[in-house]
Short mmCIF file of C-alpha atoms in Angstrom, two decimals:
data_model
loop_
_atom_site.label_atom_id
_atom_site.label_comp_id
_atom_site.label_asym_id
_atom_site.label_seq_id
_atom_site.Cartn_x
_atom_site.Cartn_y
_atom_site.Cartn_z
CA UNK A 1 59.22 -89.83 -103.15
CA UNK A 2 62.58 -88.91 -101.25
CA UNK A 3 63.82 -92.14 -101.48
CA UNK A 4 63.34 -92.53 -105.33
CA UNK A 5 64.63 -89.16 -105.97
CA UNK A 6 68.21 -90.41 -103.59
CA UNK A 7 68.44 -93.84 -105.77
CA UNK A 8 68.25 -91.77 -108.86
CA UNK A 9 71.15 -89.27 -108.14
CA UNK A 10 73.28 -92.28 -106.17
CA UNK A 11 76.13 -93.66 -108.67
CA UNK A 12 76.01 -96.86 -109.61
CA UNK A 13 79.11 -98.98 -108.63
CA UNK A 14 79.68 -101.99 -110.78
CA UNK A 15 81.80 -105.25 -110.64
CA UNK A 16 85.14 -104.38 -111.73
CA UNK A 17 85.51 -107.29 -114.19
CA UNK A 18 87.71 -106.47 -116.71
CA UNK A 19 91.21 -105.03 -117.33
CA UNK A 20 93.92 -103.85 -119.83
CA UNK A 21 96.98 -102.93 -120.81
CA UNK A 22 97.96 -100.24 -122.83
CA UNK A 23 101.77 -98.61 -122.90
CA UNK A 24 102.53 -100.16 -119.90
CA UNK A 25 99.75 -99.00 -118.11
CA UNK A 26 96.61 -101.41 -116.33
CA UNK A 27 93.23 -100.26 -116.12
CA UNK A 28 90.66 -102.07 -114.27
CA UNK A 29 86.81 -101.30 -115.43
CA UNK A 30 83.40 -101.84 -114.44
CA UNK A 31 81.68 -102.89 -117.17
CA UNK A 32 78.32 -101.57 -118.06
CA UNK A 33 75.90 -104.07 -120.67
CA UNK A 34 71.84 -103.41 -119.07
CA UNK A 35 69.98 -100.32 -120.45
CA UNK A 36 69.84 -98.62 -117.16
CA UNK A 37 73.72 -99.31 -116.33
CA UNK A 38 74.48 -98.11 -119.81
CA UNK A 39 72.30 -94.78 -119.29
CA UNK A 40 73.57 -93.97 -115.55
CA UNK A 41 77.54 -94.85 -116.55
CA UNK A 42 79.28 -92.54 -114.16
CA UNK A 43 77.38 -89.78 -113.58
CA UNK A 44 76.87 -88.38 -109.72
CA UNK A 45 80.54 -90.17 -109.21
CA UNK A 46 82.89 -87.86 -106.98
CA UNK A 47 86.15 -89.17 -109.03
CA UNK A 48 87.60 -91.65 -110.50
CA UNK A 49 90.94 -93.70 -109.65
CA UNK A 50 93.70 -93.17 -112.39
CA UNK A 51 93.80 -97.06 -112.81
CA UNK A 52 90.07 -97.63 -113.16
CA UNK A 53 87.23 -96.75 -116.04
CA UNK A 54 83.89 -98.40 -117.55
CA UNK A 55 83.63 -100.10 -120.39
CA UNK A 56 79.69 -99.69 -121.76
CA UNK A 57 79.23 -102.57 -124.08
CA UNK A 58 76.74 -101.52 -126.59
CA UNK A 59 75.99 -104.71 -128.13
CA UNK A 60 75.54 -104.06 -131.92
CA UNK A 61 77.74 -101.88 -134.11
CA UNK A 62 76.37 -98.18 -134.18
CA UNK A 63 77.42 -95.15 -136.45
CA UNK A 64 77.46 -91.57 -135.22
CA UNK A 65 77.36 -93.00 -131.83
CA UNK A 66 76.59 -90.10 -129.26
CA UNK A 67 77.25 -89.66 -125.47
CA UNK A 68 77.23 -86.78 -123.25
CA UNK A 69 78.29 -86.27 -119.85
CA UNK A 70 74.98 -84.65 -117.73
CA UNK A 71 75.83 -84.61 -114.62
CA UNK A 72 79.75 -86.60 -114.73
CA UNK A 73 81.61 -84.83 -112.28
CA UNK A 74 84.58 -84.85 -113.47
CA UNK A 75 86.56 -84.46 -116.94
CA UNK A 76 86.94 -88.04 -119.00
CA UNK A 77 88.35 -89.15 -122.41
CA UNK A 78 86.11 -91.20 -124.23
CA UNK A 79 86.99 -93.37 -126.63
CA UNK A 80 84.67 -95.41 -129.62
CA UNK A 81 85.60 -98.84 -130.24
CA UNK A 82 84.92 -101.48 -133.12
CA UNK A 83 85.68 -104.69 -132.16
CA UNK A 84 88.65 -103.29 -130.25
CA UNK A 85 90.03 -101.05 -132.77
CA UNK A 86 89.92 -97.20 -131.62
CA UNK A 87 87.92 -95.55 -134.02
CA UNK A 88 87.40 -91.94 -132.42
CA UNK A 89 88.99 -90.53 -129.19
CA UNK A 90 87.34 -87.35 -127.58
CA UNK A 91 89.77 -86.05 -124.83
CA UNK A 92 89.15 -84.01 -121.84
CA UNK A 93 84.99 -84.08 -122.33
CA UNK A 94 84.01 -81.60 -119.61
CA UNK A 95 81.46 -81.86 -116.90
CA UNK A 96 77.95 -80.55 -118.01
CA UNK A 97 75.34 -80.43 -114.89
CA UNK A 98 72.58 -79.25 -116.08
CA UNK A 99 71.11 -80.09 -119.86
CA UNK A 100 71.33 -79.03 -122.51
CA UNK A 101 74.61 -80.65 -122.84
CA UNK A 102 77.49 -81.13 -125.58
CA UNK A 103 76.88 -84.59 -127.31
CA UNK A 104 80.45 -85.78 -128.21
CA UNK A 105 80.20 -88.22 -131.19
CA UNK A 106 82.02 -91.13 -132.33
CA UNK A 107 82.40 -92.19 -135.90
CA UNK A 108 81.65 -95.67 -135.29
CA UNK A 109 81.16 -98.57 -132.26
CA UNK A 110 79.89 -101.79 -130.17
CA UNK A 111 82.16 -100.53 -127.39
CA UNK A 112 82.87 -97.21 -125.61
CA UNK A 113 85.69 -96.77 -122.88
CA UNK A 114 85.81 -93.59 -120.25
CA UNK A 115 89.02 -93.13 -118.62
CA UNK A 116 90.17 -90.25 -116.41
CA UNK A 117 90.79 -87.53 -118.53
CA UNK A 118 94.54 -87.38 -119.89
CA UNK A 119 95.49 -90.33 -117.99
CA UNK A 120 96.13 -92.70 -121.13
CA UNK A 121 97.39 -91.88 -124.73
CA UNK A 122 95.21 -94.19 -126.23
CA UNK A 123 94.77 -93.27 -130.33
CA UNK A 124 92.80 -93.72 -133.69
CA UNK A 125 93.97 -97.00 -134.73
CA UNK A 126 95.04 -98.22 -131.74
CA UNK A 127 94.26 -101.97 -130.91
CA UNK A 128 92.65 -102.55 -127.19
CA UNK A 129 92.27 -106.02 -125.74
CA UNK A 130 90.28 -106.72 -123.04
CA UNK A 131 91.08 -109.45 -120.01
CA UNK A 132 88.08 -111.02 -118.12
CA UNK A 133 89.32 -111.04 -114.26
#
């Protein structure tokens, strides 16, 4: 029962297989498509490098898309994609450890980017593009 309980609260560490550019900056990002890599995203991580983020591919376009940030360690921006265009950017979502938790929603998405918190100055309307490595 130890051991299950250790998997569960160990971060997940995905393939970094997937970049872009945005004002000059390059961000590299795990990319997360399987239910239980979508669920676990970064939570239990320590940090995150100010060049790297996840990219959780949701498959089909959803409104009022929710996600929270039980147990994330750290602050992150999150921003709601539609086929690349930026449709709602939360900024500096804070840590939550124990639930409940804030759900942060986006207006609409099949995609949903976390970054470092104030690391990028990514915006509604912006276009990303996204590199295979």
């Amino acid at each position: 029962m130890t051991t299950v309980a250790y998997f569960q609260t160990r971060p997940q560490q995905l393939p970094i297989t997937q970049k872009f550019t945005q004002n000059e900056q390059t961000f590299y990002l795990e990319v997360a498509t399987k239910p239980k890599e979508l669920e676990k995203g970064l939570k239990f991580r320590a940090s995150l490098p100010s060049n790297r983020g996840m990219l959780f591919k949701l498959g089909d376009q959803y409104e009022n898309v929710g996600f929270w940030m039980h147990q994330v360690r750290f602050p992150l921006d999150i921003i709601y994609l539609d086929n690349g265009l930026v449709t709602t950017v939360i900024h500096n979502a804070q840590p939550c450890y124990q639930a409940p938790c804030t759900v942060y929603f986006g207006s609409r998405a099949n995609k949903v980017l976390e970054l470092p918190a104030g690391i990028s100055n990514i915006q509604v309307g912006d276009k990303l593009t996204f590199k295979n490595l």
